[in-house]
PDB file of N, CA and C in Angstrom:
ATOM      1  N   MET A 858     -12.328   9.605 -36.883  1.00  0.00           N
ATOM      2  CA  MET A 858     -12.962   9.402 -35.717  1.00  0.00           C
ATOM      3  C   MET A 858     -12.624   7.982 -35.099  1.00  0.00           C
ATOM      4  N   PHE A 859     -12.281   7.878 -33.932  1.00  0.00           N
ATOM      5  CA  PHE A 859     -11.938   6.622 -33.245  1.00  0.00           C
ATOM      6  C   PHE A 859     -12.909   6.224 -32.180  1.00  0.00           C
ATOM      7  N   LYS A 860     -13.094   4.945 -31.983  1.00  0.00           N
ATOM      8  CA  LYS A 860     -13.879   4.457 -30.904  1.00  0.00           C
ATOM      9  C   LYS A 860     -13.227   4.878 -29.563  1.00  0.00           C
ATOM     10  N   HIS A 861     -13.953   5.260 -28.642  1.00  0.00           N
ATOM     11  CA  HIS A 861     -13.409   5.770 -27.348  1.00  0.00           C
ATOM     12  C   HIS A 861     -12.959   4.491 -26.537  1.00  0.00           C
ATOM     13  N   TYR A 862     -11.869   4.649 -25.898  1.00  0.00           N
ATOM     14  CA  TYR A 862     -11.349   3.656 -24.961  1.00  0.00           C
ATOM     15  C   TYR A 862     -10.703   4.296 -23.875  1.00  0.00           C
ATOM     16  N   THR A 863     -10.650   3.624 -22.657  1.00  0.00           N
ATOM     17  CA  THR A 863     -10.017   4.194 -21.576  1.00  0.00           C
ATOM     18  C   THR A 863      -9.202   3.032 -20.853  1.00  0.00           C
ATOM     19  N   MET A 864      -8.035   3.427 -20.295  1.00  0.00           N
ATOM     20  CA  MET A 864      -7.312   2.502 -19.566  1.00  0.00           C
ATOM     21  C   MET A 864      -7.712   2.386 -18.125  1.00  0.00           C
ATOM     22  N   ASN A 865      -8.594   3.292 -17.660  1.00  0.00           N
ATOM     23  CA  ASN A 865      -9.067   3.419 -16.309  1.00  0.00           C
ATOM     24  C   ASN A 865     -10.502   2.979 -16.197  1.00  0.00           C
ATOM     25  N   GLN A 866     -10.853   1.907 -16.807  1.00  0.00           N
ATOM     26  CA  GLN A 866     -12.277   1.489 -16.778  1.00  0.00           C
ATOM     27  C   GLN A 866     -12.662   1.027 -15.440  1.00  0.00           C
ATOM     28  N   VAL A 867     -13.927   1.218 -15.082  1.00  0.00           N
ATOM     29  CA  VAL A 867     -14.373   0.709 -13.767  1.00  0.00           C
ATOM     30  C   VAL A 867     -15.154  -0.599 -13.748  1.00  0.00           C
ATOM     31  N   ILE A 868     -15.253  -1.096 -14.964  1.00  0.00           N
ATOM     32  CA  ILE A 868     -16.105  -2.273 -15.137  1.00  0.00           C
ATOM     33  C   ILE A 868     -15.481  -3.539 -14.509  1.00  0.00           C
ATOM     34  N   LEU A 869     -14.089  -3.589 -14.632  1.00  0.00           N
ATOM     35  CA  LEU A 869     -13.388  -4.717 -14.048  1.00  0.00           C
ATOM     36  C   LEU A 869     -13.385  -4.693 -12.524  1.00  0.00           C
ATOM     37  N   PRO A 870     -13.596  -5.780 -11.839  1.00  0.00           N
ATOM     38  CA  PRO A 870     -13.646  -5.782 -10.421  1.00  0.00           C
ATOM     39  C   PRO A 870     -12.185  -5.796  -9.783  1.00  0.00           C
ATOM     40  N   ILE A 871     -11.158  -5.812 -10.572  1.00  0.00           N
ATOM     41  CA  ILE A 871      -9.775  -5.897 -10.063  1.00  0.00           C
ATOM     42  C   ILE A 871      -9.056  -4.564 -10.364  1.00  0.00           C
ATOM     43  N   ASP A 872      -8.069  -4.232  -9.612  1.00  0.00           N
ATOM     44  CA  ASP A 872      -7.119  -3.164  -9.883  1.00  0.00           C
ATOM     45  C   ASP A 872      -5.957  -3.814 -10.546  1.00  0.00           C
ATOM     46  N   LEU A 873      -5.754  -3.451 -11.810  1.00  0.00           N
ATOM     47  CA  LEU A 873      -4.677  -4.055 -12.523  1.00  0.00           C
ATOM     48  C   LEU A 873      -3.255  -3.817 -12.018  1.00  0.00           C
ATOM     49  N   ALA A 874      -3.108  -2.689 -11.362  1.00  0.00           N
ATOM     50  CA  ALA A 874      -1.855  -2.318 -10.736  1.00  0.00           C
ATOM     51  C   ALA A 874      -1.552  -3.298  -9.535  1.00  0.00           C
ATOM     52  N   VAL A 875      -2.461  -3.793  -8.908  1.00  0.00           N
ATOM     53  CA  VAL A 875      -2.315  -4.836  -7.901  1.00  0.00           C
ATOM     54  C   VAL A 875      -2.114  -6.169  -8.489  1.00  0.00           C
ATOM     55  N   LYS A 876      -2.810  -6.515  -9.533  1.00  0.00           N
ATOM     56  CA  LYS A 876      -2.755  -7.844 -10.113  1.00  0.00           C
ATOM     57  C   LYS A 876      -1.387  -8.018 -10.882  1.00  0.00           C
ATOM     58  N   LEU A 877      -0.942  -6.989 -11.524  1.00  0.00           N
ATOM     59  CA  LEU A 877       0.376  -7.108 -12.292  1.00  0.00           C
ATOM     60  C   LEU A 877       1.456  -6.427 -11.523  1.00  0.00           C
ATOM     61  N   PRO A 878       2.661  -6.982 -11.438  1.00  0.00           N
ATOM     62  CA  PRO A 878       3.751  -6.299 -10.787  1.00  0.00           C
ATOM     63  C   PRO A 878       4.113  -4.981 -11.638  1.00  0.00           C
ATOM     64  N   ARG A 879       4.567  -3.962 -10.865  1.00  0.00           N
ATOM     65  CA  ARG A 879       4.927  -2.653 -11.423  1.00  0.00           C
ATOM     66  C   ARG A 879       5.957  -2.823 -12.626  1.00  0.00           C
ATOM     67  N   ASN A 880       6.778  -3.802 -12.477  1.00  0.00           N
ATOM     68  CA  ASN A 880       7.842  -3.941 -13.549  1.00  0.00           C
ATOM     69  C   ASN A 880       7.450  -4.849 -14.690  1.00  0.00           C
ATOM     70  N   ASP A 881       6.108  -5.158 -14.772  1.00  0.00           N
ATOM     71  CA  ASP A 881       5.686  -5.947 -15.862  1.00  0.00           C
ATOM     72  C   ASP A 881       5.756  -5.196 -17.138  1.00  0.00           C
ATOM     73  N   ILE A 882       5.946  -5.936 -18.270  1.00  0.00           N
ATOM     74  CA  ILE A 882       6.246  -5.324 -19.579  1.00  0.00           C
ATOM     75  C   ILE A 882       5.054  -4.628 -20.118  1.00  0.00           C
ATOM     76  N   ALA A 883       3.843  -4.891 -19.597  1.00  0.00           N
ATOM     77  CA  ALA A 883       2.620  -4.193 -20.033  1.00  0.00           C
ATOM     78  C   ALA A 883       2.746  -2.760 -19.739  1.00  0.00           C
ATOM     79  N   PHE A 884       3.268  -2.428 -18.563  1.00  0.00           N
ATOM     80  CA  PHE A 884       3.408  -0.991 -18.188  1.00  0.00           C
ATOM     81  C   PHE A 884       4.355  -0.276 -19.021  1.00  0.00           C
ATOM     82  N   SER A 885       5.464  -0.958 -19.357  1.00  0.00           N
ATOM     83  CA  SER A 885       6.506  -0.354 -20.176  1.00  0.00           C
ATOM     84  C   SER A 885       5.967  -0.056 -21.561  1.00  0.00           C
ATOM     85  N   VAL A 886       5.238  -1.016 -22.117  1.00  0.00           N
ATOM     86  CA  VAL A 886       4.695  -0.903 -23.492  1.00  0.00           C
ATOM     87  C   VAL A 886       3.630   0.320 -23.419  1.00  0.00           C
ATOM     88  N   ASN A 887       2.862   0.415 -22.334  1.00  0.00           N
ATOM     89  CA  ASN A 887       1.932   1.572 -22.238  1.00  0.00           C
ATOM     90  C   ASN A 887       2.586   2.844 -22.127  1.00  0.00           C
ATOM     91  N   GLU A 888       3.638   2.905 -21.368  1.00  0.00           N
ATOM     92  CA  GLU A 888       4.420   4.218 -21.345  1.00  0.00           C
ATOM     93  C   GLU A 888       5.030   4.623 -22.657  1.00  0.00           C
ATOM     94  N   VAL A 889       5.591   3.658 -23.354  1.00  0.00           N
ATOM     95  CA  VAL A 889       6.205   4.012 -24.655  1.00  0.00           C
ATOM     96  C   VAL A 889       5.254   4.457 -25.602  1.00  0.00           C
ATOM     97  N   VAL A 890       4.050   3.745 -25.740  1.00  0.00           N
ATOM     98  CA  VAL A 890       3.139   4.116 -26.732  1.00  0.00           C
ATOM     99  C   VAL A 890       2.475   5.426 -26.337  1.00  0.00           C
ATOM    100  N   GLU A 891       2.235   5.731 -25.082  1.00  0.00           N
ATOM    101  CA  GLU A 891       1.673   6.990 -24.664  1.00  0.00           C
ATOM    102  C   GLU A 891       2.624   8.150 -24.897  1.00  0.00           C
ATOM    103  N   SER A 892       3.912   7.874 -24.939  1.00  0.00           N
ATOM    104  CA  SER A 892       4.844   9.013 -25.196  1.00  0.00           C
ATOM    105  C   SER A 892       4.951   9.430 -26.607  1.00  0.00           C
ATOM    106  N   ILE A 893       4.345   8.653 -27.555  1.00  0.00           N
ATOM    107  CA  ILE A 893       4.287   9.037 -28.943  1.00  0.00           C
ATOM    108  C   ILE A 893       3.325  10.254 -29.055  1.00  0.00           C
ATOM    109  N   PRO A 894       3.772  11.346 -29.732  1.00  0.00           N
ATOM    110  CA  PRO A 894       2.821  12.508 -29.915  1.00  0.00           C
ATOM    111  C   PRO A 894       1.599  12.076 -30.628  1.00  0.00           C
ATOM    112  N   GLY A 895       0.556  12.810 -30.374  1.00  0.00           N
ATOM    113  CA  GLY A 895      -0.803  12.504 -30.979  1.00  0.00           C
ATOM    114  C   GLY A 895      -0.679  12.830 -32.447  1.00  0.00           C
ATOM    115  N   GLU A 896       0.106  13.847 -32.938  1.00  0.00           N
ATOM    116  CA  GLU A 896       0.229  14.092 -34.390  1.00  0.00           C
ATOM    117  C   GLU A 896       0.610  12.945 -35.141  1.00  0.00           C
ATOM    118  N   ALA A 897       1.390  11.980 -34.646  1.00  0.00           N
ATOM    119  CA  ALA A 897       1.786  10.816 -35.283  1.00  0.00           C
ATOM    120  C   ALA A 897       0.559   9.893 -35.764  1.00  0.00           C
ATOM    121  N   PHE A 898      -0.491  10.079 -35.086  1.00  0.00           N
ATOM    122  CA  PHE A 898      -1.705   9.346 -35.444  1.00  0.00           C
ATOM    123  C   PHE A 898      -2.718  10.005 -36.291  1.00  0.00           C
ATOM    124  N   GLU A 899      -2.541  11.339 -36.485  1.00  0.00           N
ATOM    125  CA  GLU A 899      -3.520  12.098 -37.241  1.00  0.00           C
ATOM    126  C   GLU A 899      -3.696  11.592 -38.691  1.00  0.00           C
ATOM    127  N   ALA A 900      -2.802  10.876 -39.230  1.00  0.00           N
ATOM    128  CA  ALA A 900      -2.989  10.472 -40.631  1.00  0.00           C
ATOM    129  C   ALA A 900      -3.884   9.305 -40.731  1.00  0.00           C
ATOM    130  N   PHE A 901      -4.225   8.701 -39.560  1.00  0.00           N
ATOM    131  CA  PHE A 901      -5.130   7.554 -39.541  1.00  0.00           C
ATOM    132  C   PHE A 901      -6.632   7.931 -39.377  1.00  0.00           C
ATOM    133  N   VAL A 902      -6.874   9.286 -39.147  1.00  0.00           N
ATOM    134  CA  VAL A 902      -8.272   9.719 -38.862  1.00  0.00           C
ATOM    135  C   VAL A 902      -9.040   9.767 -40.183  1.00  0.00           C
ATOM    136  N   ARG A 903     -10.285   9.031 -40.112  1.00  0.00           N
ATOM    137  CA  ARG A 903     -11.187   8.993 -41.250  1.00  0.00           C
ATOM    138  C   ARG A 903     -12.503   9.477 -40.680  1.00  0.00           C
ATOM    139  N   GLN A 904     -13.200  10.247 -41.558  1.00  0.00           N
ATOM    140  CA  GLN A 904     -14.550  10.879 -41.143  1.00  0.00           C
ATOM    141  C   GLN A 904     -15.735  10.027 -41.660  1.00  0.00           C
ATOM    142  N   THR A 905     -15.329   8.952 -42.489  1.00  0.00           N
ATOM    143  CA  THR A 905     -16.412   8.120 -43.124  1.00  0.00           C
ATOM    144  C   THR A 905     -16.315   6.712 -42.582  1.00  0.00           C
ATOM    145  N   GLY A 906     -17.474   6.025 -42.621  1.00  0.00           N
ATOM    146  CA  GLY A 906     -17.505   4.673 -42.166  1.00  0.00           C
ATOM    147  C   GLY A 906     -17.622   4.442 -40.639  1.00  0.00           C
ATOM    148  N   CYS A 907     -17.515   3.350 -40.253  1.00  0.00           N
ATOM    149  CA  CYS A 907     -17.639   3.060 -38.717  1.00  0.00           C
ATOM    150  C   CYS A 907     -16.357   3.516 -38.064  1.00  0.00           C
ATOM    151  N   PRO A 908     -16.545   4.054 -36.830  1.00  0.00           N
ATOM    152  CA  PRO A 908     -15.253   4.403 -36.121  1.00  0.00           C
ATOM    153  C   PRO A 908     -14.330   3.314 -35.833  1.00  0.00           C
ATOM    154  N   ALA A 909     -13.132   3.579 -36.071  1.00  0.00           N
ATOM    155  CA  ALA A 909     -11.949   2.559 -35.963  1.00  0.00           C
ATOM    156  C   ALA A 909     -11.478   2.595 -34.507  1.00  0.00           C
ATOM    157  N   TYR A 910     -10.863   1.494 -34.142  1.00  0.00           N
ATOM    158  CA  TYR A 910     -10.133   1.507 -32.892  1.00  0.00           C
ATOM    159  C   TYR A 910      -9.022   2.429 -32.934  1.00  0.00           C
ATOM    160  N   HIS A 911      -8.604   3.003 -31.809  1.00  0.00           N
ATOM    161  CA  HIS A 911      -7.596   3.985 -31.845  1.00  0.00           C
ATOM    162  C   HIS A 911      -6.306   3.337 -32.173  1.00  0.00           C
ATOM    163  N   PRO A 912      -5.414   3.899 -32.983  1.00  0.00           N
ATOM    164  CA  PRO A 912      -4.057   3.261 -33.243  1.00  0.00           C
ATOM    165  C   PRO A 912      -3.179   3.075 -32.080  1.00  0.00           C
ATOM    166  N   ARG A 913      -3.304   3.899 -31.033  1.00  0.00           N
ATOM    167  CA  ARG A 913      -2.601   3.636 -29.813  1.00  0.00           C
ATOM    168  C   ARG A 913      -2.932   2.323 -29.173  1.00  0.00           C
ATOM    169  N   MET A 914      -4.228   2.093 -29.084  1.00  0.00           N
ATOM    170  CA  MET A 914      -4.689   0.889 -28.506  1.00  0.00           C
ATOM    171  C   MET A 914      -4.225  -0.409 -29.277  1.00  0.00           C
ATOM    172  N   MET A 915      -4.305  -0.269 -30.647  1.00  0.00           N
ATOM    173  CA  MET A 915      -3.879  -1.426 -31.459  1.00  0.00           C
ATOM    174  C   MET A 915      -2.380  -1.625 -31.336  1.00  0.00           C
ATOM    175  N   MET A 916      -1.607  -0.537 -31.295  1.00  0.00           N
ATOM    176  CA  MET A 916      -0.215  -0.741 -31.136  1.00  0.00           C
ATOM    177  C   MET A 916       0.169  -1.308 -29.793  1.00  0.00           C
ATOM    178  N   LYS A 917      -0.540  -0.980 -28.658  1.00  0.00           N
ATOM    179  CA  LYS A 917      -0.297  -1.587 -27.443  1.00  0.00           C
ATOM    180  C   LYS A 917      -0.589  -3.163 -27.460  1.00  0.00           C
ATOM    181  N   ILE A 918      -1.680  -3.472 -28.151  1.00  0.00           N
ATOM    182  CA  ILE A 918      -2.022  -4.914 -28.294  1.00  0.00           C
ATOM    183  C   ILE A 918      -0.859  -5.626 -29.065  1.00  0.00           C
ATOM    184  N   ILE A 919      -0.507  -5.060 -30.135  1.00  0.00           N
ATOM    185  CA  ILE A 919       0.461  -5.786 -30.923  1.00  0.00           C
ATOM    186  C   ILE A 919       1.775  -5.952 -30.188  1.00  0.00           C
ATOM    187  N   LEU A 920       2.271  -4.845 -29.606  1.00  0.00           N
ATOM    188  CA  LEU A 920       3.561  -4.822 -28.845  1.00  0.00           C
ATOM    189  C   LEU A 920       3.504  -5.785 -27.675  1.00  0.00           C
ATOM    190  N   CYS A 921       2.396  -5.696 -26.903  1.00  0.00           N
ATOM    191  CA  CYS A 921       2.326  -6.686 -25.715  1.00  0.00           C
ATOM    192  C   CYS A 921       2.298  -8.147 -26.321  1.00  0.00           C
ATOM    193  N   SER A 922       1.599  -8.414 -27.324  1.00  0.00           N
ATOM    194  CA  SER A 922       1.643  -9.795 -27.840  1.00  0.00           C
ATOM    195  C   SER A 922       2.989 -10.247 -28.346  1.00  0.00           C
ATOM    196  N   TYR A 923       3.606  -9.343 -29.015  1.00  0.00           N
ATOM    197  CA  TYR A 923       4.983  -9.642 -29.582  1.00  0.00           C
ATOM    198  C   TYR A 923       5.949  -9.898 -28.400  1.00  0.00           C
ATOM    199  N   THR A 924       5.835  -9.157 -27.268  1.00  0.00           N
ATOM    200  CA  THR A 924       6.687  -9.432 -26.206  1.00  0.00           C
ATOM    201  C   THR A 924       6.493 -10.836 -25.615  1.00  0.00           C
ATOM    202  N   GLN A 925       5.356 -11.439 -25.815  1.00  0.00           N
ATOM    203  CA  GLN A 925       4.964 -12.744 -25.328  1.00  0.00           C
ATOM    204  C   GLN A 925       5.204 -13.792 -26.489  1.00  0.00           C
ATOM    205  N   SER A 926       5.835 -13.464 -27.616  1.00  0.00           N
ATOM    206  CA  SER A 926       6.073 -14.347 -28.782  1.00  0.00           C
ATOM    207  C   SER A 926       4.885 -14.876 -29.343  1.00  0.00           C
ATOM    208  N   VAL A 927       3.819 -14.002 -29.427  1.00  0.00           N
ATOM    209  CA  VAL A 927       2.604 -14.310 -30.084  1.00  0.00           C
ATOM    210  C   VAL A 927       2.468 -13.499 -31.326  1.00  0.00           C
ATOM    211  N   PHE A 928       2.448 -14.050 -32.420  1.00  0.00           N
ATOM    212  CA  PHE A 928       2.425 -13.314 -33.685  1.00  0.00           C
ATOM    213  C   PHE A 928       1.150 -13.586 -34.595  1.00  0.00           C
ATOM    214  N   SER A 929       0.433 -14.573 -34.298  1.00  0.00           N
ATOM    215  CA  SER A 929      -0.789 -14.923 -35.067  1.00  0.00           C
ATOM    216  C   SER A 929      -1.946 -14.035 -34.586  1.00  0.00           C
ATOM    217  N   GLY A 930      -2.696 -13.544 -35.567  1.00  0.00           N
ATOM    218  CA  GLY A 930      -3.794 -12.765 -35.227  1.00  0.00           C
ATOM    219  C   GLY A 930      -4.899 -13.458 -34.389  1.00  0.00           C
ATOM    220  N   ARG A 931      -5.038 -14.742 -34.622  1.00  0.00           N
ATOM    221  CA  ARG A 931      -6.077 -15.564 -33.873  1.00  0.00           C
ATOM    222  C   ARG A 931      -5.594 -15.750 -32.490  1.00  0.00           C
ATOM    223  N   LYS A 932      -4.266 -15.932 -32.277  1.00  0.00           N
ATOM    224  CA  LYS A 932      -3.714 -16.144 -30.902  1.00  0.00           C
ATOM    225  C   LYS A 932      -3.741 -14.894 -30.130  1.00  0.00           C
ATOM    226  N   ILE A 933      -3.520 -13.723 -30.883  1.00  0.00           N
ATOM    227  CA  ILE A 933      -3.550 -12.448 -30.199  1.00  0.00           C
ATOM    228  C   ILE A 933      -4.977 -12.233 -29.720  1.00  0.00           C
ATOM    229  N   GLU A 934      -5.978 -12.586 -30.543  1.00  0.00           N
ATOM    230  CA  GLU A 934      -7.407 -12.394 -30.142  1.00  0.00           C
ATOM    231  C   GLU A 934      -7.699 -13.322 -28.842  1.00  0.00           C
ATOM    232  N   GLY A 935      -7.063 -14.528 -28.894  1.00  0.00           N
ATOM    233  CA  GLY A 935      -7.330 -15.290 -27.700  1.00  0.00           C
ATOM    234  C   GLY A 935      -6.683 -14.709 -26.392  1.00  0.00           C
ATOM    235  N   LEU A 936      -5.459 -14.138 -26.544  1.00  0.00           N
ATOM    236  CA  LEU A 936      -4.825 -13.413 -25.463  1.00  0.00           C
ATOM    237  C   LEU A 936      -5.738 -12.270 -24.973  1.00  0.00           C
ATOM    238  N   LEU A 937      -6.369 -11.610 -25.884  1.00  0.00           N
ATOM    239  CA  LEU A 937      -7.264 -10.467 -25.525  1.00  0.00           C
ATOM    240  C   LEU A 937      -8.390 -10.959 -24.597  1.00  0.00           C
ATOM    241  N   GLN A 938      -8.782 -12.160 -24.922  1.00  0.00           N
ATOM    242  CA  GLN A 938      -9.998 -12.686 -24.110  1.00  0.00           C
ATOM    243  C   GLN A 938      -9.584 -13.270 -22.682  1.00  0.00           C
ATOM    244  N   ASP A 939      -8.334 -13.841 -22.702  1.00  0.00           N
ATOM    245  CA  ASP A 939      -7.907 -14.564 -21.577  1.00  0.00           C
ATOM    246  C   ASP A 939      -6.951 -13.834 -20.585  1.00  0.00           C
ATOM    247  N   SER A 940      -6.162 -12.881 -21.115  1.00  0.00           N
ATOM    248  CA  SER A 940      -4.996 -12.359 -20.394  1.00  0.00           C
ATOM    249  C   SER A 940      -5.328 -11.051 -19.807  1.00  0.00           C
ATOM    250  N   VAL A 941      -5.098 -10.845 -18.462  1.00  0.00           N
ATOM    251  CA  VAL A 941      -5.300  -9.592 -17.826  1.00  0.00           C
ATOM    252  C   VAL A 941      -4.312  -8.572 -18.353  1.00  0.00           C
ATOM    253  N   ARG A 942      -3.161  -8.990 -18.712  1.00  0.00           N
ATOM    254  CA  ARG A 942      -2.116  -8.047 -19.287  1.00  0.00           C
ATOM    255  C   ARG A 942      -2.561  -7.499 -20.581  1.00  0.00           C
ATOM    256  N   MET A 943      -3.364  -8.035 -21.364  1.00  0.00           N
ATOM    257  CA  MET A 943      -3.760  -7.568 -22.636  1.00  0.00           C
ATOM    258  C   MET A 943      -4.975  -6.582 -22.373  1.00  0.00           C
TER     259      MET A 943
END
């Protein structure tokens, strides 16, 4: 079981498609990760313990941060709080 997440959340007051140019690397990363079949992530499903973050979301975070030459976990966390792209 994974924690639910959506890329179309309505909490943010901005439209990310307007904020980021269409040729931004974040859209490419999203398309690549979404093209991976769901069966590839079935091995990560656990029924015990707290729900985990979905592997797709985690992969998007890691790939986006790597495209910005950020490899440290703490720096990635900082990007998640500061960057619209993340």
